[in-house]
Coordinates of C-alpha atoms and ligand atoms in Angstrom, one line a residue:
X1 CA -4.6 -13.7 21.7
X2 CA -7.6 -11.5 22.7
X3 CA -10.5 -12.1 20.7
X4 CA -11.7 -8.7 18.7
X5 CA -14.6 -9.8 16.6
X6 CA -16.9 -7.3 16.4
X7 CA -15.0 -4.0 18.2
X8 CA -13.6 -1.1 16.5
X9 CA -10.9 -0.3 14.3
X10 CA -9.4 1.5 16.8
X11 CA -9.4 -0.8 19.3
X12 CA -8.7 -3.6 17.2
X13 CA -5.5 -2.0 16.0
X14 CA -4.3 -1.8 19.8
X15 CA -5.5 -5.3 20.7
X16 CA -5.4 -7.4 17.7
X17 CA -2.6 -10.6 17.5
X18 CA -1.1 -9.1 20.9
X19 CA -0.3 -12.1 23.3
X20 CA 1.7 -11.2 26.8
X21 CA 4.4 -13.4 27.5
X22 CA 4.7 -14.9 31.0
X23 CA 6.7 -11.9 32.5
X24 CA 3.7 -10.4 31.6
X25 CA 5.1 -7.3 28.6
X26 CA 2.1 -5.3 28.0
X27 CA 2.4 -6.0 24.2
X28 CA 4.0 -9.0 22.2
X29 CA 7.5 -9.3 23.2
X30 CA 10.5 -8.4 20.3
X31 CA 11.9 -12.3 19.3
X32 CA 15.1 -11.5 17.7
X33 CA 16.0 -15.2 17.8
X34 CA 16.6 -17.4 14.2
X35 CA 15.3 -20.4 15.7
X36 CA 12.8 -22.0 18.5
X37 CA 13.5 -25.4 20.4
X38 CA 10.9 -28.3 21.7
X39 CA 10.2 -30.4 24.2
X40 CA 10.1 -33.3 21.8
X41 CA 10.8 -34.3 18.3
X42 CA 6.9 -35.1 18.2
X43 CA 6.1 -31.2 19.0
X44 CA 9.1 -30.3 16.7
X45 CA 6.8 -32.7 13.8
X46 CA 3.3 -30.9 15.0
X47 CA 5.0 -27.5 13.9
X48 CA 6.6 -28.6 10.9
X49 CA 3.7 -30.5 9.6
X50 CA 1.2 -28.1 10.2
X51 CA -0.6 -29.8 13.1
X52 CA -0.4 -27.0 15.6
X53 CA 0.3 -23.4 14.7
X54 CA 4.0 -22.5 16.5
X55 CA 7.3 -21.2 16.0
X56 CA 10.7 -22.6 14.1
X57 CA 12.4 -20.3 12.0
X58 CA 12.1 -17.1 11.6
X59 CA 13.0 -16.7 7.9
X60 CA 9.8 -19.2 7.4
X61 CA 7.8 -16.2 9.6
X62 CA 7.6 -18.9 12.1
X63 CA 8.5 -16.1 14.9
X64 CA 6.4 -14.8 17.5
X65 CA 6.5 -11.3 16.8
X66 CA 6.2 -12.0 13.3
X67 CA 3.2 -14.1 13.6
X68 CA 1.9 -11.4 16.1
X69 CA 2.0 -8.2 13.6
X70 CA 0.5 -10.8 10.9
X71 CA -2.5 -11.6 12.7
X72 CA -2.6 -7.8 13.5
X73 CA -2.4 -7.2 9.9
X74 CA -5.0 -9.9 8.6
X75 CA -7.2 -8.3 11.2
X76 CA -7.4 -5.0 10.1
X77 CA -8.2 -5.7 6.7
X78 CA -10.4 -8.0 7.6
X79 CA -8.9 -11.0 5.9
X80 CA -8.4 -14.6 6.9
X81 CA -4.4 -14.4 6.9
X82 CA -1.5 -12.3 6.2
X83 CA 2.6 -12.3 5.6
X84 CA 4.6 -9.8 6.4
X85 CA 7.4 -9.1 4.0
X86 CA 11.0 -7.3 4.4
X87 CA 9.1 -4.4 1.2
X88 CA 6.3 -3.8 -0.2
X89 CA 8.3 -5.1 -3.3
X90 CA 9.0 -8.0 -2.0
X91 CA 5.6 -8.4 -1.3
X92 CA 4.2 -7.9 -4.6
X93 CA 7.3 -9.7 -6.4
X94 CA 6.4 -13.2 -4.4
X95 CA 2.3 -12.9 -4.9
X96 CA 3.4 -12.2 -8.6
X97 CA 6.0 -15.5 -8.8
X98 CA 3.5 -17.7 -6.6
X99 CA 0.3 -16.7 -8.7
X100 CA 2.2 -17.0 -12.2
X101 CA 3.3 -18.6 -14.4
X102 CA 5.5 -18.9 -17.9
X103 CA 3.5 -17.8 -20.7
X104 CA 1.0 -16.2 -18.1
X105 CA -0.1 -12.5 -17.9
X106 CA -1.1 -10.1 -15.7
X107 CA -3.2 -6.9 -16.3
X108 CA -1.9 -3.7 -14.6
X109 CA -4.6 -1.3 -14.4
X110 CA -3.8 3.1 -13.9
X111 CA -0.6 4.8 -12.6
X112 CA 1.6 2.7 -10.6
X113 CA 4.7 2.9 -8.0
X114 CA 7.5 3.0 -10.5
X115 CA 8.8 0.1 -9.4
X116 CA 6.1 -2.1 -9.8
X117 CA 5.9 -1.1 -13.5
X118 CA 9.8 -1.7 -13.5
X119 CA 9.1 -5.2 -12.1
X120 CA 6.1 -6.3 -14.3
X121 CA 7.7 -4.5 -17.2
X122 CA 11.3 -5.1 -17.2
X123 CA 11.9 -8.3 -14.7
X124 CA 9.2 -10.7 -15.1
X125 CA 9.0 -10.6 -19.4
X126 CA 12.9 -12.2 -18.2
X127 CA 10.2 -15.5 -17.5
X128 CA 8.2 -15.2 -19.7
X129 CA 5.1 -13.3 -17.9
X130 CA 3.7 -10.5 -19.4
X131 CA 1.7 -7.9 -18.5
X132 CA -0.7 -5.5 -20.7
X133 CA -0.8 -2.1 -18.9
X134 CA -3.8 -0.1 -19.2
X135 CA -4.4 3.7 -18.4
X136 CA -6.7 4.7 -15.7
X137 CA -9.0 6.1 -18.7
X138 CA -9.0 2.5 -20.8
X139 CA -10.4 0.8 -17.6
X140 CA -13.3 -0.1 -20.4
X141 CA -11.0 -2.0 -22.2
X142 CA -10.2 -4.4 -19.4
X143 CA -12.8 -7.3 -20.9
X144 CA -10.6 -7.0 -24.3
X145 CA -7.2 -7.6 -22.8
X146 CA -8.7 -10.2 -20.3
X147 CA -7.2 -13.8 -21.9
X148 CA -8.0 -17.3 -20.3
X149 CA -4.1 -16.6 -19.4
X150 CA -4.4 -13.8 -17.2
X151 CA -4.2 -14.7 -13.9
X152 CA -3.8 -10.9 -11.8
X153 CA -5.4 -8.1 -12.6
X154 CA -3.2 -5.7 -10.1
X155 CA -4.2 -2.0 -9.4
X156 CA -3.6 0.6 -6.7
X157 CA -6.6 2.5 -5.7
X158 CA -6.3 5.4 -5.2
X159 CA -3.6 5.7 -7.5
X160 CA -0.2 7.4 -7.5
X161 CA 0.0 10.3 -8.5
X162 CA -3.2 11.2 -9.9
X163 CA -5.1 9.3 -6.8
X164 CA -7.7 8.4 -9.7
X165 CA -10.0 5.7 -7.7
X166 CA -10.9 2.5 -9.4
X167 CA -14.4 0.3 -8.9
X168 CA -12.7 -3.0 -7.2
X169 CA -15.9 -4.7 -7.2
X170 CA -16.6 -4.4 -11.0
X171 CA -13.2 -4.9 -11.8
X172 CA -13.3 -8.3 -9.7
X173 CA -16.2 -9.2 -11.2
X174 CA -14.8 -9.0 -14.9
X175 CA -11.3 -10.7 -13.4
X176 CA -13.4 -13.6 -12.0
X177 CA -14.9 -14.5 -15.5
X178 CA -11.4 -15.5 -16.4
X179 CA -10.4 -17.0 -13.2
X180 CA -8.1 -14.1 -12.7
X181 CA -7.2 -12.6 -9.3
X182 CA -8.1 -9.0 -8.2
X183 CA -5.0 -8.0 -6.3
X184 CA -5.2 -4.3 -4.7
X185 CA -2.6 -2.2 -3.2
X186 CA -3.9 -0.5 -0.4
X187 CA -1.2 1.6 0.3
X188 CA -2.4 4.9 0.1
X189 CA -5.9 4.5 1.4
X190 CA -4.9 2.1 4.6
X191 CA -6.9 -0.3 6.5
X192 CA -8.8 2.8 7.7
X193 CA -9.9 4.5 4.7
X194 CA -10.7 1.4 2.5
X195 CA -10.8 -2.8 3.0
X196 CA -10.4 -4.0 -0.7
X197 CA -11.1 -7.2 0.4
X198 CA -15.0 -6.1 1.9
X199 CA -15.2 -4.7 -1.7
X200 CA -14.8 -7.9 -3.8
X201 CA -10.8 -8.0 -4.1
X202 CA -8.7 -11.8 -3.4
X203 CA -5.6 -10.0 -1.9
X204 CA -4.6 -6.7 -0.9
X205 CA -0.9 -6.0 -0.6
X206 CA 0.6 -3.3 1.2
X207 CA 4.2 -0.7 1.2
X208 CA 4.3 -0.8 4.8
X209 CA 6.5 1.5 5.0
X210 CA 4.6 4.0 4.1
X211 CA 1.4 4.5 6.7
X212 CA 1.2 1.2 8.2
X213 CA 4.9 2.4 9.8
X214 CA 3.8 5.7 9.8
X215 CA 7.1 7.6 10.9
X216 CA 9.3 7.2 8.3
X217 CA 11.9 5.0 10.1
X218 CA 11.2 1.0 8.9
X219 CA 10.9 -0.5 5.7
X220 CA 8.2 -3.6 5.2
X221 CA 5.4 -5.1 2.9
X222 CA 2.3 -6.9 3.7
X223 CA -0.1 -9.0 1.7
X224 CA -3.4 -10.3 3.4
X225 CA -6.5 -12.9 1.8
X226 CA -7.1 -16.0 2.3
X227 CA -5.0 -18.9 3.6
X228 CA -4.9 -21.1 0.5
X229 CA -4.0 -17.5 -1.4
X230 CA -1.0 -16.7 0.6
X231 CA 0.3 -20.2 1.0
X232 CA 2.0 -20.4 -2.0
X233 CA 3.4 -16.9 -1.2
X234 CA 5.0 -17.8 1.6
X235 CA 6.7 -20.2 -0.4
X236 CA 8.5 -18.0 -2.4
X237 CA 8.7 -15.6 0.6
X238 CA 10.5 -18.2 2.8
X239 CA 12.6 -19.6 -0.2
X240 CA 14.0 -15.8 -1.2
X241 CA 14.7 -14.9 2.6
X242 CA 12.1 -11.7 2.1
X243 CA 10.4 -12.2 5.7
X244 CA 10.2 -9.3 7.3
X245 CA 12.9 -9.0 10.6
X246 CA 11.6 -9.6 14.3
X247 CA 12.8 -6.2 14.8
X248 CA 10.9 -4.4 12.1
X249 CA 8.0 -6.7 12.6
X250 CA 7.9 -5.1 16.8
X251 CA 8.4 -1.8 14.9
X252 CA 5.6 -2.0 13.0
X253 CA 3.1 -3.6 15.6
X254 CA 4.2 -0.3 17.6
X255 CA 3.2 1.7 14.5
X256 CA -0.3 0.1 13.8
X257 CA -1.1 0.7 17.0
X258 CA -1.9 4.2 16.3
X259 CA -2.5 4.0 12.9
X260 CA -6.1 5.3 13.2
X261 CA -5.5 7.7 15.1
X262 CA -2.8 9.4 12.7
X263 CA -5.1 8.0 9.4
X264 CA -8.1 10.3 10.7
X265 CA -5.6 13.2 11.3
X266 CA -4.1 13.2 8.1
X267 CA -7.3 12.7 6.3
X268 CA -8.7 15.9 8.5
X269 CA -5.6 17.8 7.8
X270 CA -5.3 17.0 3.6
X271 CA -9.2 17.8 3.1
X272 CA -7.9 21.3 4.5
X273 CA -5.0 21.6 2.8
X274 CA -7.2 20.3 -0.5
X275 CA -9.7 22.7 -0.1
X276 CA -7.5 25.5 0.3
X277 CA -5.6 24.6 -2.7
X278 CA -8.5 23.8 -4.6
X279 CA -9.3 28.0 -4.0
X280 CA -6.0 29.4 -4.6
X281 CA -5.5 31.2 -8.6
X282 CA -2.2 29.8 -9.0
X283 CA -3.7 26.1 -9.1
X284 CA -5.5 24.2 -11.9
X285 CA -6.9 21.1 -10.3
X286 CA -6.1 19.2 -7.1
X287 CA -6.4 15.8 -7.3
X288 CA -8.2 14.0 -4.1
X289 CA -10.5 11.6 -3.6
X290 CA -12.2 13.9 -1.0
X291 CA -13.2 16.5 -3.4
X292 CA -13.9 14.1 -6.2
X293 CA -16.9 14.3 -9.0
X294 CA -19.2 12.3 -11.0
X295 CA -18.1 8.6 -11.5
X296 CA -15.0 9.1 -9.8
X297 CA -16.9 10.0 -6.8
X298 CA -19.6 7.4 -6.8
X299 CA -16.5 5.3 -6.7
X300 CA -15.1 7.0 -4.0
X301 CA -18.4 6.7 -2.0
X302 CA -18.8 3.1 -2.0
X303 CA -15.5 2.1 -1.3
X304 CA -13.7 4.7 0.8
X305 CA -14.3 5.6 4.3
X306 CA -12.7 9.1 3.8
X307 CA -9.9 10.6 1.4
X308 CA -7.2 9.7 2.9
X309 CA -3.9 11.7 3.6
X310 CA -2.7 11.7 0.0
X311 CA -3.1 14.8 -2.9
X312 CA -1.9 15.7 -6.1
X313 CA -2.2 19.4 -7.9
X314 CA -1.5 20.9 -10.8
X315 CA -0.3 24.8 -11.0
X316 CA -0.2 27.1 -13.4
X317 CA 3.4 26.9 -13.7
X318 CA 6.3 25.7 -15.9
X319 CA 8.8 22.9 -14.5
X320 CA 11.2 25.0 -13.3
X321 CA 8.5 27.7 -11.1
X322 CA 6.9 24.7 -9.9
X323 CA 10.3 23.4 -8.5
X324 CA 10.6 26.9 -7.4
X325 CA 7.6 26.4 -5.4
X326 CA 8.4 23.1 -3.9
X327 CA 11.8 24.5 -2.9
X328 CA 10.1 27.3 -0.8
X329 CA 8.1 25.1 1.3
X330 CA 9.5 24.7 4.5
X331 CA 7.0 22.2 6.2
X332 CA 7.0 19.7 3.5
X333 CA 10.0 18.2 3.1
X334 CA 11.5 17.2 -0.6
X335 CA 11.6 13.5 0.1
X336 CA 9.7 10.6 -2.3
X337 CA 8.7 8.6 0.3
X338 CA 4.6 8.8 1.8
X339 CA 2.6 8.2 4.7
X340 CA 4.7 9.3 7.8
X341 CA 4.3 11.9 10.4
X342 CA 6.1 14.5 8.8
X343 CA 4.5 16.5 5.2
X344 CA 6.5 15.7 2.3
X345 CA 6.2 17.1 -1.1
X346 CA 7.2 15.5 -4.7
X347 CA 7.2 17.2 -8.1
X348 CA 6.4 13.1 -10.0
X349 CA 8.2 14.5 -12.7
X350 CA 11.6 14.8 -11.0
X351 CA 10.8 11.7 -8.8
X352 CA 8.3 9.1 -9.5
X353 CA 7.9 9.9 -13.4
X354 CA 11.5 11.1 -14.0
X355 CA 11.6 8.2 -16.8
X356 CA 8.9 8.7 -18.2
X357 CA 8.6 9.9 -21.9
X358 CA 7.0 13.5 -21.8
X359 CA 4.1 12.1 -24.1
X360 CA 3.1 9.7 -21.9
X361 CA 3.5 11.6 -18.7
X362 CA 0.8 13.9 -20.6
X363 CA -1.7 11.5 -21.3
X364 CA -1.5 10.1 -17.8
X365 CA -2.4 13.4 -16.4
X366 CA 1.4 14.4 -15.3
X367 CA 1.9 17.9 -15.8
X368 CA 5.0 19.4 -15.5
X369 CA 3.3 21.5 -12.6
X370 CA 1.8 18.7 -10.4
X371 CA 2.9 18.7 -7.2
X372 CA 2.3 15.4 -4.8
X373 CA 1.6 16.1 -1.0
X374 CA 1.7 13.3 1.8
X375 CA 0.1 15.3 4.4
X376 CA 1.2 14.5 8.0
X377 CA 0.5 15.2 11.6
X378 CA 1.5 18.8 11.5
X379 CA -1.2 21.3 12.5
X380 CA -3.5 22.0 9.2
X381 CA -3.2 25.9 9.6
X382 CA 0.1 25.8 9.5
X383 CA 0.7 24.0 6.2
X384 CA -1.6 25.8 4.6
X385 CA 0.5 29.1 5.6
X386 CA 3.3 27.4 4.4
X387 CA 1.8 26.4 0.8
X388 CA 0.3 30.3 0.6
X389 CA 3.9 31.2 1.4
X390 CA 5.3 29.1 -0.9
X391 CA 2.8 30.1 -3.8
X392 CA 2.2 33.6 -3.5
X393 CA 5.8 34.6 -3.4
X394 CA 6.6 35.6 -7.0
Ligands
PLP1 N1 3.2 0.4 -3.5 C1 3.1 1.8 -3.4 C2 1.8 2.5 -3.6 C3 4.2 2.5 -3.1 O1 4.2 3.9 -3.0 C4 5.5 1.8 -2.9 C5 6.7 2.6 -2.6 O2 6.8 3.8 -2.7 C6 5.5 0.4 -3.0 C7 4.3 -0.2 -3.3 C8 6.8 -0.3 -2.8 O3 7.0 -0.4 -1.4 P1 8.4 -0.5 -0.7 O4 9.2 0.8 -1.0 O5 8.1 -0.7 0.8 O6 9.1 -1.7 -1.3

């Protein structure tokens, strides 16, 4: 494997975990193959027992292409190891079972993907492992509800769909004083924007379907720290089959390739976008990390390379004229997903937060007008002509 200590994102992200095979593929060759064969039983033991790092089986990960996009991974974030998982839900659901226990807890900090709240609210109480979920503004409380049982404190940052940032390194700190894990999901920020792990944080899971993919056409999870971290993930990944497929895996390595190059687009492009919304009289805040103030941007500051391709806003509009809105966009596309090549726009209120009791969607900050863009690789003019469309039309 080439060695990319010390060279840029950008080139790392080409070169990183790559190996040629002998017929000499430019990048990491696709494996579909369920198993490997050796010379020997001793080589077969080597493998098995952890002597010399090789392939097996691929639901254990013990693939080629697997192990290729993992090192890729682990590499980009900087972070000693990482497993790549068939979701992102898969990869939170086996850090969660490998780093918990029954009559343990985890502390969920800020908005949340809906189904993470959905797992650590509805499946895992079925075990007996609880979680006390704070809002992004009770962040202060987080020593209170910190009990010599926690074991994760778990937050996305920036969040979804507020994108309210969160201090990893003081939360970390106050997790450590209970021997808690700081687990990050750096989903929205990517490997570009943000390294949770530089910042303090044990682990740092990712949906990799979202930018990591980048194109809307795979679905995979990633979780990177260190190699006495993830073993015990690996566990449970290899004993509930959630390894991500040789064919996904080559997918994604094909992906992450360019994933700086589209990161710094979209980050270009949604500062634009923000700013121009930010202006506009029919809109009461925009929510981005790139136009953020006071604490929120001293966060922002120290942790974040840029703001990332992500936005929320609110109008000055009822439910039903914000839908009308969203329905007259024609570059954004109506579509829940996030982080592809292609703009896509989300009222949380018919997708993300459909669920959610009115009063509670209100005291998180989701208004019945909020709007949530994931601003692709479309020129920035033109989706801003396309919002002014969509919002001055009466
Ligand atoms: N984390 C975040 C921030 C997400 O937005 C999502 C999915 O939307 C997930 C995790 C779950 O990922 P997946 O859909 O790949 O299982």
């Amino acid at each position: 494997m080439t060695d990319t200590t010390a060279q840029s994102l950008s080139t790392r992200s080409v070169h990183a975990g790559e190996h040629r095979d002998p017929q000499g593929a430019i990048h990491t060759p696709l494996y579909t193959h369920s198993t490997f064969a050796f010379e020997s039983t001793a080589d077969l033991l080597d493998v098995v027992e952890g002597r010399t790092p090789g392939n097996l089986y691929t639901r254990y990960g013990l693939n080629p292409t697997i192990r290729s996009v993992e090192a890729k991974l682990a590499d980009l974030e900087g972070g000693e190891q990482a497993l790549a998982f068939s979701s992102g839900m898969a990869a939170e659901a086996a850090t969660f079972l490998a780093h918990t226990r029954t009559g343990e807890h985890i502390v969920c900090l800020g908005d949340v993907y809906g189904g993470t709240f959905e797992l650590l609210g509805a499946n895992l109480p079925q075990l007996g492992i609880t979680t006390t979920f704070l809002r992004g503004d009770e962040v202060e409380r987080l020593p209170e509800v910190l009990t010599d049982r926690t074991r994760i404190v778990f937050f996305e940052t920036p969040s979804n769909p507020t994108l309210e940032v969160f201090d990893i390194w003081a939360i970390a700190e106050q997790a450590r004083t209970v021997g808690a894990l700081t687990v990050v999901d750096n989903t929205f920020a990517t490997p570009v924007n943000q390294n949770p792990l530089s910042h303090g944080a044990d682990l740092v899971v990712h949906s990799a379907t979202k930018y990591l993919g980048g194109h809307s056409d795979l679905t995979a999870g990633a979780l990177i720290g260190p190699g006495e971290l993830l073993a015990p993930v690996g566990m449970w990944r290899k004993n509930l089959g959630q390894t991500i497929a040789p064919e996904t895996a080559s997918l994604l390595a094909r992906s992450i390739r360019s994933l700086p190059v589209r990161v710094r687009a979209q980050n270009e492009a949604a500062a634009a976008v923000a700013a121009f919304l930010a202006a506009h009289p029919r809109v009461l805040r925009v929510n981005y990390p790139g136009l953020a103030t006071g604490e929120q941007k001293r966060i922002v500051d120290a942790q974040m390379r840029a703001g990332g391709g992500m936005l929320s806003a609110v109008l000055d509009a009822t439910a039903d004229q914000t839908a009308a809105v969203v329905d007259r966009l024609r570059l954004f596309a109506i579509a829940p997903s996030l982080g592809g090549v292609e703009s896509l726009v989300t009222q949380p209120i018919t997708t993300t937060h459909h669920g959610v009791d009115p009063g509670e969607r209100a005291r998180r900050g989701i208004a019945d007008g909020m709007i949530r863009l994931s601003v692709g690789l479309e020129d920035a003019d033109d989706l801003i002509q396309d919002l002014a469309h969509a919002l001055d039309t009466p």
